[in-house]
Structures are given as structure tokens and as C-alpha cells.
CSV table of C-alpha atoms and ligand atoms in Angstrom, one decimal:
chain,number,residue,atom,x,y,z
S,1,MET,CA,-12.9,37.8,4.7
S,2,SER,CA,-14.1,39.9,7.1
S,3,GLU,CA,-12.1,43.7,8.2
S,4,VAL,CA,-9.6,43.4,11.0
S,5,ILE,CA,-9.0,46.0,13.0
S,6,VAL,CA,-6.5,46.1,15.8
S,7,ARG,CA,-4.6,48.4,18.6
S,8,PHE,CA,-1.8,48.8,20.2
S,9,PRO,CA,-2.9,51.0,23.8
S,10,PRO,CA,0.1,51.4,25.5
S,11,SER,CA,-0.5,53.0,29.5
S,12,PRO,CA,2.1,55.9,28.3
S,13,THR,CA,4.2,55.6,32.3
S,14,GLY,CA,7.4,54.8,31.2
S,15,TYR,CA,9.3,54.7,28.3
S,16,LEU,CA,8.7,51.6,25.4
S,17,HIS,CA,9.9,48.2,26.4
S,18,ILE,CA,10.6,45.6,24.0
S,19,GLY,CA,7.8,43.6,25.2
S,20,GLY,CA,5.2,46.8,25.0
S,21,ALA,CA,6.9,46.6,21.3
S,22,ARG,CA,7.0,43.3,21.0
S,23,THR,CA,2.9,43.4,21.3
S,24,ALA,CA,2.1,46.6,19.3
S,25,ILE,CA,4.7,44.3,16.1
S,26,PHE,CA,2.6,41.6,16.6
S,27,ASN,CA,-0.5,43.9,16.0
S,28,TRP,CA,1.1,45.3,13.0
S,29,LEU,CA,1.8,42.5,11.4
S,30,TYR,CA,-1.0,41.8,11.5
S,31,ALA,CA,-3.2,44.4,10.4
S,32,ARG,CA,-0.7,44.7,7.8
S,33,LYS,CA,-1.6,40.6,6.7
S,34,HIS,CA,-5.6,41.1,6.5
S,35,LYS,CA,-5.0,44.6,5.1
S,36,GLY,CA,-6.8,45.8,8.2
S,37,LYS,CA,-6.4,48.6,10.0
S,38,PHE,CA,-4.2,49.5,12.9
S,39,ILE,CA,-4.9,51.7,15.7
S,40,LEU,CA,-2.8,53.8,18.3
S,41,ARG,CA,-5.0,54.3,21.2
S,42,ILE,CA,-2.6,56.2,24.5
S,43,GLU,CA,-4.4,54.9,27.6
S,44,ASP,CA,-3.2,58.0,30.1
S,45,THR,CA,-6.4,58.1,32.7
S,46,ASP,CA,-3.6,57.5,34.8
S,47,VAL,CA,-3.2,61.3,35.1
S,48,GLU,CA,-0.9,61.2,37.7
S,49,ARG,CA,1.7,58.1,35.7
S,50,SER,CA,1.0,59.5,32.3
S,51,THR,CA,4.0,61.8,31.3
S,52,GLN,CA,4.7,63.7,28.4
S,53,GLU,CA,8.4,61.8,27.1
S,54,SER,CA,6.5,58.6,27.7
S,55,ILE,CA,4.1,59.4,25.3
S,56,GLN,CA,6.8,61.3,23.3
S,57,GLY,CA,9.0,57.7,23.8
S,58,ILE,CA,6.4,55.2,22.9
S,59,ILE,CA,6.3,57.2,19.1
S,60,ASP,CA,10.2,57.5,18.6
S,61,GLY,CA,10.2,54.2,19.1
S,62,LEU,CA,7.1,53.1,17.0
S,63,THR,CA,8.7,55.2,14.6
S,64,TRP,CA,12.0,54.3,14.8
S,65,LEU,CA,10.9,50.4,14.4
S,66,GLY,CA,9.0,51.7,10.6
S,67,ILE,CA,5.9,50.3,13.2
S,68,ASP,CA,3.4,51.9,11.6
S,69,TRP,CA,-0.2,53.2,12.9
S,70,ASP,CA,-3.3,54.0,10.2
S,71,GLU,CA,-5.6,55.8,13.1
S,72,GLY,CA,-3.9,57.6,16.1
S,73,PRO,CA,-2.6,58.4,18.4
S,74,TYR,CA,-6.3,58.5,20.3
S,75,PHE,CA,-6.0,59.6,24.0
S,76,GLN,CA,-8.5,58.1,26.1
S,77,SER,CA,-8.8,60.3,28.5
S,78,GLU,CA,-9.8,62.8,25.4
S,79,PHE,CA,-13.2,60.0,25.9
S,80,ALA,CA,-14.2,60.7,29.8
S,81,GLU,CA,-17.6,61.7,29.4
S,82,GLU,CA,-17.9,58.3,27.0
S,83,HIS,CA,-16.7,56.3,29.8
S,84,LYS,CA,-19.2,57.8,32.5
S,85,LYS,CA,-21.7,57.8,30.6
S,86,VAL,CA,-21.8,53.8,29.7
S,87,ALA,CA,-21.0,53.6,33.4
S,88,ASN,CA,-24.3,55.6,34.1
S,89,ARG,CA,-26.0,52.9,31.0
S,90,LEU,CA,-25.4,50.7,32.9
S,91,LEU,CA,-26.7,51.7,36.5
S,92,ASP,CA,-29.9,52.2,34.4
S,93,GLU,CA,-30.5,49.6,33.1
S,94,GLY,CA,-29.7,47.3,36.1
S,95,LYS,CA,-25.9,45.4,34.5
S,96,ALA,CA,-24.4,47.7,37.6
S,97,TYR,CA,-25.0,49.2,40.7
S,98,LYS,CA,-23.4,51.7,43.6
S,99,CYS,CA,-21.8,49.9,46.3
S,100,PHE,CA,-21.3,51.8,49.5
S,101,CYS,CA,-19.8,48.6,51.6
S,102,THR,CA,-16.7,50.6,52.8
S,103,LYS,CA,-13.1,49.4,52.6
S,104,GLU,CA,-12.9,48.2,56.6
S,105,GLU,CA,-16.2,46.2,56.4
S,106,LEU,CA,-15.0,44.7,53.1
S,107,GLU,CA,-11.1,44.2,54.7
S,108,THR,CA,-13.3,42.7,57.9
S,109,LYS,CA,-15.1,40.1,55.6
S,110,ARG,CA,-12.2,39.7,53.7
S,111,LYS,CA,-10.1,38.2,56.9
S,112,GLN,CA,-12.9,36.5,58.0
S,113,ALA,CA,-13.5,34.3,55.3
S,114,LEU,CA,-9.9,33.9,54.8
S,115,LYS,CA,-10.8,32.3,58.3
S,116,GLU,CA,-13.4,30.0,57.9
S,117,LYS,CA,-11.8,29.1,54.3
S,118,ARG,CA,-14.5,30.5,51.8
S,119,ASP,CA,-14.2,32.3,48.8
S,120,ILE,CA,-13.4,35.9,49.6
S,121,LYS,CA,-15.0,37.4,46.4
S,122,TYR,CA,-17.4,40.5,47.5
S,123,ASP,CA,-20.6,39.1,48.6
S,124,GLY,CA,-22.6,41.5,47.0
S,125,THR,CA,-24.1,43.4,50.1
S,126,CYS,CA,-25.2,46.4,47.9
S,127,ARG,CA,-26.2,43.9,45.3
S,128,ASN,CA,-29.7,44.2,46.3
S,129,LEU,CA,-30.4,47.6,47.6
S,130,THR,CA,-34.0,49.4,47.1
S,131,PRO,CA,-34.1,52.4,45.6
S,132,GLU,CA,-34.8,53.8,48.9
S,133,GLU,CA,-32.0,52.7,50.1
S,134,ILE,CA,-29.7,53.7,48.4
S,135,ALA,CA,-31.8,57.5,47.5
S,136,LYS,CA,-31.0,57.6,51.6
S,137,LYS,CA,-27.0,57.0,51.6
S,138,GLU,CA,-26.8,59.4,49.1
S,139,ALA,CA,-28.7,61.9,50.4
S,140,GLU,CA,-26.0,61.3,54.0
S,141,GLY,CA,-23.0,61.6,51.3
S,142,LEU,CA,-22.0,58.1,51.2
S,143,PRO,CA,-19.0,57.3,48.9
S,144,TYR,CA,-19.8,54.7,46.3
S,145,VAL,CA,-17.9,53.1,44.2
S,146,VAL,CA,-20.2,51.7,41.0
S,147,ARG,CA,-19.6,47.1,40.3
S,148,PHE,CA,-21.5,45.7,37.1
S,149,LYS,CA,-24.1,42.7,38.5
S,150,VAL,CA,-22.4,39.7,36.8
S,151,PRO,CA,-25.2,38.0,35.3
S,152,GLU,CA,-27.0,34.7,37.7
S,153,ARG,CA,-25.8,31.9,35.5
S,154,GLN,CA,-24.5,28.5,36.1
S,155,GLY,CA,-21.8,26.6,34.3
S,156,LYS,CA,-19.2,28.6,32.7
S,157,ILE,CA,-18.1,31.4,30.6
S,158,GLY,CA,-15.6,31.1,27.5
S,159,TYR,CA,-13.4,31.9,24.9
S,160,ASP,CA,-11.6,30.9,22.4
S,161,ASP,CA,-8.6,31.8,23.0
S,162,LYS,CA,-5.5,32.7,19.8
S,163,VAL,CA,-3.5,31.5,21.2
S,164,LEU,CA,-3.9,28.8,24.3
S,165,GLY,CA,-7.4,27.3,22.8
S,166,ARG,CA,-10.7,27.2,25.1
S,167,ILE,CA,-10.3,29.8,28.2
S,168,GLU,CA,-13.6,29.3,31.0
S,169,LYS,CA,-14.2,30.5,34.0
S,170,ASP,CA,-16.7,29.5,36.2
S,171,TYR,CA,-19.6,32.3,36.5
S,172,SER,CA,-20.0,31.3,40.5
S,173,GLU,CA,-16.3,32.2,40.8
S,174,ILE,CA,-16.3,36.0,39.0
S,175,GLU,CA,-17.3,39.3,41.7
S,176,ASP,CA,-19.3,41.5,41.3
S,177,PHE,CA,-16.2,44.0,39.8
S,178,VAL,CA,-16.0,47.7,40.3
S,179,ILE,CA,-16.4,49.4,37.2
S,180,VAL,CA,-16.2,53.2,38.7
S,181,ARG,CA,-14.0,54.2,41.7
S,182,SER,CA,-15.3,56.3,44.4
S,183,ASN,CA,-13.6,59.2,43.3
S,184,GLY,CA,-16.4,59.2,39.7
S,185,ARG,CA,-13.6,57.8,37.6
S,186,PRO,CA,-14.0,54.5,35.7
S,187,LEU,CA,-11.5,51.6,35.3
S,188,TYR,CA,-8.7,50.6,33.1
S,189,LEU,CA,-11.5,47.0,32.7
S,190,LEU,CA,-14.2,49.6,31.3
S,191,CYS,CA,-12.4,52.9,29.7
S,192,ASN,CA,-11.1,49.4,27.8
S,193,VAL,CA,-13.7,48.3,26.5
S,194,VAL,CA,-16.3,51.2,26.1
S,195,ASP,CA,-12.9,52.4,23.2
S,196,ASP,CA,-12.0,48.7,21.6
S,197,ILE,CA,-16.2,48.8,21.2
S,198,ARG,CA,-15.6,52.3,19.7
S,199,ASP,CA,-12.5,51.6,17.2
S,200,ARG,CA,-15.2,49.1,16.3
S,201,ILE,CA,-11.3,46.0,17.3
S,202,THR,CA,-11.9,42.5,16.0
S,203,HIS,CA,-9.0,41.4,17.5
S,204,ILE,CA,-7.1,42.2,21.2
S,205,ILE,CA,-3.5,40.5,21.2
S,206,ARG,CA,-2.0,41.2,23.8
S,207,GLY,CA,0.5,39.7,26.9
S,208,GLN,CA,-1.0,36.4,29.5
S,209,ASP,CA,-0.7,39.5,32.2
S,210,HIS,CA,-4.3,40.5,30.8
S,211,MET,CA,-5.5,37.3,31.0
S,212,SER,CA,-7.3,37.7,34.2
S,213,ASN,CA,-9.4,41.1,33.0
S,214,THR,CA,-10.5,39.4,30.0
S,215,ILE,CA,-13.5,37.1,31.0
S,216,ARG,CA,-14.9,40.3,33.2
S,217,GLN,CA,-14.1,42.0,29.8
S,218,ILE,CA,-16.2,40.0,28.3
S,219,LEU,CA,-19.2,40.7,29.7
S,220,LEU,CA,-19.0,44.0,29.5
S,221,TYR,CA,-19.5,43.4,25.7
S,222,GLU,CA,-22.1,41.4,26.2
S,223,ALA,CA,-23.8,43.9,28.6
S,224,LEU,CA,-23.2,47.2,26.6
S,225,GLY,CA,-24.8,44.4,23.7
S,226,ALA,CA,-21.1,45.1,21.4
S,227,LYS,CA,-19.7,42.1,20.0
S,228,THR,CA,-16.4,40.8,21.2
S,229,PRO,CA,-13.4,40.3,19.6
S,230,VAL,CA,-11.1,37.6,18.9
S,231,PHE,CA,-8.7,37.7,21.9
S,232,ALA,CA,-4.5,36.4,21.7
S,233,HIS,CA,-2.8,36.1,24.4
S,234,MET,CA,0.8,36.0,23.8
S,235,PRO,CA,3.6,35.1,26.5
S,236,LEU,CA,5.6,37.0,28.3
S,237,THR,CA,9.0,37.8,28.1
S,238,LEU,CA,10.9,36.4,30.9
S,239,ASP,CA,15.1,37.0,31.7
S,240,LEU,CA,17.2,33.7,32.5
S,241,GLN,CA,16.1,34.3,36.2
S,242,LYS,CA,12.5,33.4,34.7
S,243,ARG,CA,11.7,37.4,35.8
S,244,LYS,CA,9.5,39.5,34.0
S,245,ILE,CA,11.3,41.5,32.1
S,246,SER,CA,10.6,45.3,33.2
S,247,LYS,CA,12.3,48.8,33.7
S,248,ARG,CA,13.1,47.6,37.7
S,249,THR,CA,14.7,44.7,37.9
S,250,HIS,CA,16.8,45.8,34.3
S,251,GLY,CA,17.0,49.1,33.7
S,252,GLU,CA,17.0,50.5,29.9
S,253,VAL,CA,18.8,47.0,28.6
S,254,VAL,CA,15.1,46.7,27.9
S,255,SER,CA,14.2,49.7,26.4
S,256,VAL,CA,13.6,50.3,22.4
S,257,GLN,CA,15.6,53.3,22.9
S,258,TRP,CA,19.1,51.8,24.2
S,259,TYR,CA,18.8,50.0,21.3
S,260,ARG,CA,18.8,52.6,18.9
S,261,GLN,CA,21.4,53.5,21.3
S,262,MET,CA,24.0,50.7,21.0
S,263,GLY,CA,23.6,50.9,17.2
S,264,PHE,CA,20.7,48.6,16.1
S,265,ILE,CA,19.3,48.7,12.9
S,266,PRO,CA,15.2,48.7,13.3
S,267,TRP,CA,14.5,46.0,11.4
S,268,ALA,CA,17.3,43.7,12.8
S,269,LEU,CA,15.2,44.3,16.4
S,270,VAL,CA,12.1,43.5,15.1
S,271,ASN,CA,12.6,40.7,13.1
S,272,PHE,CA,14.6,39.6,17.0
S,273,LEU,CA,11.3,40.5,19.1
S,274,VAL,CA,8.7,38.6,16.0
S,275,LEU,CA,10.7,35.2,16.8
S,276,LEU,CA,10.6,36.2,20.5
S,277,GLY,CA,7.3,35.0,21.2
S,278,TRP,CA,6.5,33.7,17.5
S,279,ASN,CA,7.8,30.6,15.3
S,280,PRO,CA,7.5,30.2,11.7
S,281,GLY,CA,7.2,26.3,11.9
S,282,THR,CA,10.6,26.4,9.8
S,283,ASP,CA,14.3,27.3,10.9
S,284,GLN,CA,13.8,30.2,9.1
S,285,GLU,CA,15.4,33.0,11.3
S,286,ILE,CA,15.6,36.3,9.2
S,287,PHE,CA,12.9,37.5,7.7
S,288,SER,CA,12.2,40.5,5.3
S,289,LYS,CA,9.0,43.0,6.2
S,290,GLU,CA,6.9,41.5,3.2
S,291,GLU,CA,8.3,37.9,4.2
S,292,LEU,CA,7.2,38.8,8.1
S,293,ILE,CA,3.8,39.4,7.1
S,294,GLN,CA,3.4,36.8,4.9
S,295,ALA,CA,4.3,34.4,7.4
S,296,PHE,CA,2.6,35.8,10.7
S,297,SER,CA,-0.4,34.3,12.3
S,298,LEU,CA,-1.9,34.1,15.1
S,299,GLU,CA,-1.6,30.6,15.8
S,300,ARG,CA,1.6,30.5,15.0
S,301,ILE,CA,2.8,32.1,18.4
S,302,ASN,CA,4.1,30.1,20.9
S,303,LYS,CA,2.0,29.6,24.4
S,304,SER,CA,5.2,29.3,26.6
S,305,ASN,CA,7.1,32.1,27.8
S,306,SER,CA,9.4,34.1,26.1
S,307,ILE,CA,13.1,34.1,27.3
S,308,PHE,CA,15.4,37.4,26.5
S,309,ASN,CA,18.7,35.4,27.6
S,310,TYR,CA,20.7,38.9,28.5
S,311,ARG,CA,23.4,38.2,30.9
S,312,LYS,CA,23.5,41.3,33.3
S,313,GLY,CA,27.8,42.6,33.9
S,314,ASP,CA,28.5,41.1,31.0
S,315,PRO,CA,30.1,44.1,28.5
S,316,LYS,CA,29.6,41.6,25.0
S,317,PHE,CA,26.4,40.6,25.8
S,318,PHE,CA,24.9,44.1,26.3
S,319,THR,CA,21.4,41.9,24.9
S,320,ASP,CA,20.5,38.6,23.7
S,321,PRO,CA,23.2,37.1,22.0
S,322,LYS,CA,20.4,36.1,18.6
S,323,ALA,CA,19.4,40.0,18.9
S,324,ILE,CA,23.1,40.8,18.0
S,325,ASN,CA,23.7,37.9,15.5
S,326,ILE,CA,21.0,39.2,13.6
S,327,ASN,CA,21.2,42.9,13.8
S,328,ALA,CA,25.4,41.4,12.5
S,329,HIS,CA,23.8,39.9,9.2
S,330,TYR,CA,21.8,42.7,8.9
S,331,LEU,CA,24.9,44.5,9.1
S,332,ARG,CA,26.5,42.7,6.4
S,333,THR,CA,23.5,42.3,4.3
S,334,LEU,CA,21.5,45.8,3.8
S,335,PRO,CA,22.5,48.0,0.9
S,336,ILE,CA,26.1,49.9,1.8
S,337,GLU,CA,23.8,53.0,0.8
S,338,GLU,CA,21.7,52.2,3.3
S,339,ILE,CA,23.9,51.6,6.1
S,340,ALA,CA,25.5,54.5,5.1
S,341,GLU,CA,22.2,56.9,5.8
S,342,MET,CA,22.3,54.7,9.0
S,343,ILE,CA,25.4,55.8,10.4
S,344,LYS,CA,25.2,59.5,9.4
S,345,GLU,CA,24.6,60.6,13.0
S,346,ASP,CA,26.6,58.9,15.0
S,347,PHE,CA,30.0,60.0,12.7
S,348,LYS,CA,28.5,63.9,13.4
S,349,GLU,CA,28.8,62.7,17.1
S,350,GLN,CA,32.7,61.1,17.0
S,351,GLY,CA,33.5,63.9,14.5
S,352,LEU,CA,34.0,61.9,11.6
S,353,TRP,CA,31.2,62.9,9.2
S,354,ASP,CA,32.8,64.9,5.9
S,355,ASP,CA,30.4,66.3,3.4
S,356,ALA,CA,32.6,65.0,0.5
S,357,TYR,CA,31.1,61.0,1.9
S,358,GLU,CA,28.3,62.8,-0.1
S,359,GLY,CA,29.6,64.6,-2.8
S,360,GLU,CA,33.3,63.5,-3.7
S,361,LYS,CA,34.0,60.5,-1.6
S,362,ARG,CA,31.2,58.7,-1.7
S,363,GLN,CA,32.3,56.3,-3.5
S,364,TRP,CA,35.3,55.3,-1.5
S,365,PHE,CA,33.1,56.0,1.6
S,366,LEU,CA,30.5,53.3,0.2
S,367,ASP,CA,33.8,50.7,-0.5
S,368,THR,CA,35.4,51.4,2.9
S,369,LEU,CA,31.6,50.7,5.0
S,370,ASP,CA,31.6,47.3,3.0
S,371,LEU,CA,35.1,46.4,3.2
S,372,ILE,CA,35.3,46.5,7.2
S,373,ARG,CA,31.3,45.8,8.0
S,374,THR,CA,32.0,41.8,7.4
S,375,ARG,CA,33.4,41.7,11.2
S,376,PHE,CA,30.8,44.3,12.9
S,377,HIS,CA,27.8,43.5,14.8
S,378,THR,CA,26.6,46.9,15.8
S,379,LEU,CA,26.3,50.4,13.6
S,380,LYS,CA,28.5,51.9,16.5
S,381,ASP,CA,31.4,49.7,15.7
S,382,PHE,CA,32.1,51.8,12.5
S,383,ALA,CA,33.1,54.8,14.5
S,384,THR,CA,34.8,52.8,16.9
S,385,LEU,CA,36.1,50.3,15.9
S,386,GLY,CA,36.3,51.3,12.5
S,387,ARG,CA,38.0,54.6,13.4
S,388,ALA,CA,41.4,54.4,12.0
S,389,TYR,CA,39.7,54.6,8.5
S,390,PHE,CA,38.2,58.0,8.9
S,391,ALA,CA,40.7,59.8,11.5
S,392,ASP,CA,44.5,59.2,12.3
S,393,ASP,CA,42.7,60.0,15.7
S,394,PHE,CA,42.4,56.3,17.2
S,395,GLU,CA,43.5,54.1,19.5
S,396,ILE,CA,45.0,50.9,19.8
S,397,VAL,CA,43.5,48.2,20.8
S,398,PRO,CA,45.9,47.3,24.2
S,399,LYS,CA,46.1,43.5,22.8
S,400,ALA,CA,46.9,43.8,19.2
S,401,LEU,CA,49.9,46.5,20.7
S,402,LYS,CA,51.3,43.6,22.5
S,403,LYS,CA,51.1,40.9,20.3
S,404,ASN,CA,51.2,42.0,17.3
S,405,VAL,CA,53.9,45.1,17.8
S,406,LEU,CA,55.8,44.5,20.4
S,407,LYS,CA,56.0,41.6,20.7
S,408,ARG,CA,58.0,41.4,17.4
S,409,PRO,CA,60.9,44.0,18.3
S,410,GLU,CA,62.1,44.4,15.1
S,411,LEU,CA,59.1,45.9,13.6
S,412,LYS,CA,60.5,49.1,15.3
S,413,GLU,CA,62.8,49.3,12.0
S,414,LEU,CA,61.0,47.1,9.9
S,415,LEU,CA,58.2,49.1,9.4
S,416,PRO,CA,59.4,52.3,8.7
S,417,ALA,CA,61.7,51.1,6.3
S,418,LEU,CA,59.0,49.5,4.9
S,419,GLY,CA,56.7,52.8,4.9
S,420,GLN,CA,60.0,54.6,3.4
S,421,GLU,CA,60.3,51.9,0.5
S,422,LEU,CA,56.2,52.2,-0.2
S,423,GLU,CA,56.3,56.2,-1.1
S,424,ALA,CA,57.1,54.4,-4.6
S,425,VAL,CA,54.4,52.2,-5.0
S,426,GLU,CA,52.6,54.1,-8.0
S,427,PRO,CA,49.9,53.5,-9.1
S,428,TRP,CA,49.0,52.4,-5.9
S,429,THR,CA,46.3,49.1,-6.2
S,430,LEU,CA,46.1,46.0,-4.1
S,431,GLU,CA,48.1,43.6,-6.6
S,432,THR,CA,51.0,46.5,-6.3
S,433,THR,CA,51.2,47.5,-2.7
S,434,GLU,CA,50.9,43.4,-2.1
S,435,ALA,CA,54.3,43.4,-4.6
S,436,ALA,CA,56.0,45.4,-2.4
S,437,VAL,CA,55.5,44.4,1.3
S,438,ARG,CA,56.5,40.5,-0.2
S,439,ARG,CA,58.8,41.9,-2.0
S,440,PHE,CA,60.4,44.0,1.4
S,441,ALA,CA,59.6,40.9,3.3
S,442,GLU,CA,62.2,38.6,1.3
S,443,ASP,CA,64.8,40.8,0.8
S,444,LYS,CA,64.6,41.5,4.7
S,445,ASP,CA,64.6,37.7,5.1
S,446,THR,CA,61.4,38.0,7.8
S,447,LYS,CA,58.2,36.0,7.5
S,448,ALA,CA,55.8,38.2,5.5
S,449,GLY,CA,52.9,37.4,7.8
S,450,ILE,CA,54.8,39.2,10.7
S,451,ILE,CA,54.8,42.6,8.7
S,452,ILE,CA,51.0,41.9,7.9
S,453,ASN,CA,49.6,41.8,11.2
S,454,GLY,CA,52.4,44.2,12.4
S,455,MET,CA,50.9,46.4,9.5
S,456,ARG,CA,47.2,45.5,10.4
S,457,THR,CA,47.4,46.8,14.2
S,458,VAL,CA,50.2,50.2,13.4
S,459,LEU,CA,46.9,50.8,10.2
S,460,THR,CA,44.0,50.0,11.8
S,461,GLY,CA,44.6,49.3,16.0
S,462,GLN,CA,42.5,46.5,14.8
S,463,LEU,CA,44.3,42.6,16.1
S,464,LYS,CA,41.8,41.7,13.0
S,465,GLY,CA,40.2,42.9,10.1
S,466,PRO,CA,39.9,42.7,7.0
S,467,GLY,CA,42.6,41.6,4.3
S,468,ILE,CA,45.5,44.1,4.8
S,469,PHE,CA,45.6,45.3,0.5
S,470,ASP,CA,42.2,46.5,1.3
S,471,VAL,CA,42.8,48.1,4.5
S,472,MET,CA,45.6,49.4,3.2
S,473,VAL,CA,44.3,50.9,-0.7
S,474,ALA,CA,40.9,51.8,1.8
S,475,ILE,CA,43.4,53.7,3.8
S,476,GLY,CA,45.2,55.8,1.4
S,477,LYS,CA,49.1,55.5,0.5
S,478,LYS,CA,50.1,59.1,3.0
S,479,ARG,CA,48.2,57.7,6.1
S,480,VAL,CA,49.7,54.4,5.5
S,481,ILE,CA,53.3,55.3,5.3
S,482,THR,CA,53.1,58.0,8.3
S,483,ARG,CA,51.5,55.5,10.4
S,484,LEU,CA,53.9,53.3,9.7
S,485,LYS,CA,56.9,55.8,9.9
S,486,ARG,CA,55.8,56.3,13.3
S,487,THR,CA,56.1,53.0,14.9
S,488,PRO,CA,58.7,54.0,17.2
S,489,GLU,CA,55.9,56.4,18.9
S,490,LEU,CA,54.7,52.6,19.8
S,491,PHE,CA,57.1,50.9,21.6
S,492,GLU,CA,58.2,53.8,23.2
S,493,LYS,CA,55.2,54.4,24.8
S,494,VAL,CA,55.4,51.8,27.0
V,501,LIG,N1,-2.9,49.7,28.5
V,501,LIG,C1,-3.3,48.6,28.5
V,501,LIG,C2,-1.3,48.0,28.7
V,501,LIG,O1,-0.6,49.3,28.5
V,501,LIG,C3,-3.4,48.3,27.6
V,501,LIG,C4,-3.8,46.6,27.6
V,501,LIG,C5,-4.8,45.5,26.3
V,501,LIG,O2,-4.2,45.5,25.2
V,501,LIG,O3,-6.3,46.1,26.8
V,501,LIG,O4,-0.6,46.9,29.2
């Protein structure tokens, strides 16, 4: 099989958003599947809008996601001379021409055409200027753009899109499009093709929003004597109101950076984004990297647009619930050492880190993370919902306090008394703590459930959590007793 070379050529005019990331991921998967090459190319020719910050954001975002590239980053701006040369070559070969029509003239003609319900495409006024006429206009210093001369042919031009099938357009509908602006700068349409030819790109996998360029680009490949790559246009990502997701409409929730901040596991986001636009043809939703590379194919990219199911303003759903579920899956099943590594920075920031977690307290740390992760959805939950396991300054969820503690005034005395009893428990294990708590409940003629629920909230601040005896062992004897003895303070605060 021939070599596969694909590319991701973002314009660095904003952060890396999930739509762009998905495009990168699809290209990367295709390259990895075919043992080909994945090139990162920054299309920074729009100097006014390109920023260093955005370039860095793209590189950081891809790196964080684990999407590695084989070549680049290349910068389009470094090839400006080549783009100009190619434009001149097209002029020299008579495949393009200088157009001196002014904006005003074009606008008047456009309006006239609209009025007469005629085609509004460029009428070709400058297409057949004689060399003398051109020389004269240039001598007068008149500005011009360069237009591509669409071949005079009957019928249709088309291509076989790997996702959408045959796409065609009638030659008569294609106008002589501009390839160089009046300021001498070649347009995206041309630069992109020149770069793709130089990089020997075999497959162009990009969003359907670029389909309007494709036919014109195919004409450029042909004019430049280059082989046309295979095209695969992916569906767009829309929100529930069917709006294209964008920074302007949705803000940070569509940036890769946001997912990082919200405690996403990089691969979980990759997994989610792939399913947002591709399907394996089975019910499988969780894919390891190897499985995904194996299963991926352009043919199974969805034809219709994907819906990003995000409800603004619902804090529980800071993103698509499916994304959260996939993240929770990885959070609960990845080797606990990997999770420990992923939360380390956050623990440091939250004042929860202890170097002993990589030394003598390593086993305790891993066991505790493993115990509490079963109910968590994001990496952030360890430092927030799980704070009581690692520090004493944790908050008690008001609902839990009310339901599990304050509604049971008897706990004000019972829990400190239990704390007192527990002093004698030795060793401190699942069995001994359970026996002590059950004995205590019986002695006091109280339901064990009431004591246990109260303990859960007093010890962890939460309404729900792992089995209480596991919690007791994880938190440790000393801290359990101290917290139980402090129960009366909780009644005083309200
Ligand atoms: N710079 C273009 C973009 O960011 C690239 C389009 C393409 O893949 O050809 O949308």
C-alpha cells in the first residue's frame, strides 16, 4: 500500500477548540493506522489575527491529548516566497490572470446581476486583456488581484469524498477565483494547496465547512500538475440549538484547555471526541488507543452533523454528559498509579500534597485514591469531594449535614461517645472497627444505620461514599476519633 501522509493545519487565531482537536485526532488516527506520517502545520499567514499564544495553545493542547506529530510544526509564513512564485508561475503559464476591476465596479455588476436574476459570478472582464492592455494598466499603477482562469470546459468536475461519496459541480458555476490579493499576498486557497503539494499530502481530512474550497483547490492541483489527494470531509459539531460550536457562542467550554482544567483525563476526551463524528458500527464506546487505531476508518465517519449535548448554566453538566461518563469510566478503571500522577499537580495547588505520598505513605495514598474514586467523575473530585481523606480543613455539604446529622439530635452525644469507645480498638482494621461500631449501636439501642450515616458526614463531609469501615481505616484512628468528638460543634454552628 502506498504511503499515507496527512496534516493538521490550524490557523492560530484562537485557542484549540474541540472541533479542531477532533480534526487533528482523525488525521492522527488515520496516520497511525496506516503507519503513515502526521504533519503539524501552522497556517499563520493571517498575521494580524495569528498569535504566539494561540500557537502555543495548539501545541500544548495536542501534547496534553497525547496526539503526537511526526513532522513540524511548520509555519506557512515561512513559505511566503514559494507561494508567490507559484502564483507567478500560474500567471506565466496563462493559467491565471491579473484582474484590474475595482471593488466598486464589481459591486455595481453584482447588484445588476442580482436585479436581473443572473448569475453573480465574476464576468471575466479581465480574462482576455492583451499584454499591451495589461502593461498599460500596470504602468498607470493600477492595483490588481490575480484570478485563476477556470478552464473552459463543459460538464462537471468532481471528486469521491471518502465520507460523503461523489461530489460534483458544473464548470459553468465556478467563477475565476482570486488567488492573490491586491496587496500581493496569496490567499489561503492557494497557499494551502502549495503546502500540501510540497508536503506530499495524500489525504485531506477536514471539516465540511471547507467543502466550498475543495473543487477550486482540485482545479489548482490540476493546473500545477500535481496529483489530487483524497478528500474526507467530516461533519460539523453543533450544539442542541444546531449552532456550530464556536468560541464566540460557547466560550471556554469548547476549548481543550477547559477540559484540562475541569479534570479530564486526556484519553477520555480523545475517546469522546472520536465518537462525536465517527462510529465503530457496534455499541462499543470505550476504546484503548490501540483499539481505536485498529478500528478507525474514514468510511465510518458520520455523514450528518454531530450534536454536542451541552446545557449552559447547569453546573452538573459543565459539558456533554456522555463526555463526563466516559471520563468517569477511565477515572475508575485506569491503573491507580496513573491517576496518582494525574492529580499530583492539583493536589499541590490545593495544599494537599505530601512528599511522603511518593515515599512511606505511597501504599496508603494509592489505596485511598482507589477507594474513593468509584463515585468520582473528574480528577478534580479527589481534591474537592475527597478532601477529608487528605486534610482536616474540609467542608461539610449542607444537605448531608442536615440529613445525616442535624436531623438526629441524639448524635450530638452519641458520636463523641463512640469516639471515646474507639480509643480502645486495636489493631485498627475493617473487622475491629465494624465490630466496635455495631456493638456500640446495640449498647445504645440505636440503629447502626443512623450512626453510620452520621459518621460518614462527620468524617468525610459527604452524603454518600465508600463503605464506612473502609473510610475509617483510610482516615485512620486518630483523625476518626478527633472528628467524632467534634460533632457537637456542628450543632452549634447552625
Ligand atoms: N487553516 C485551515 C483551518 O484552520 C485549514 C483547512 C484545511 O484543513 O485545509 O480551518
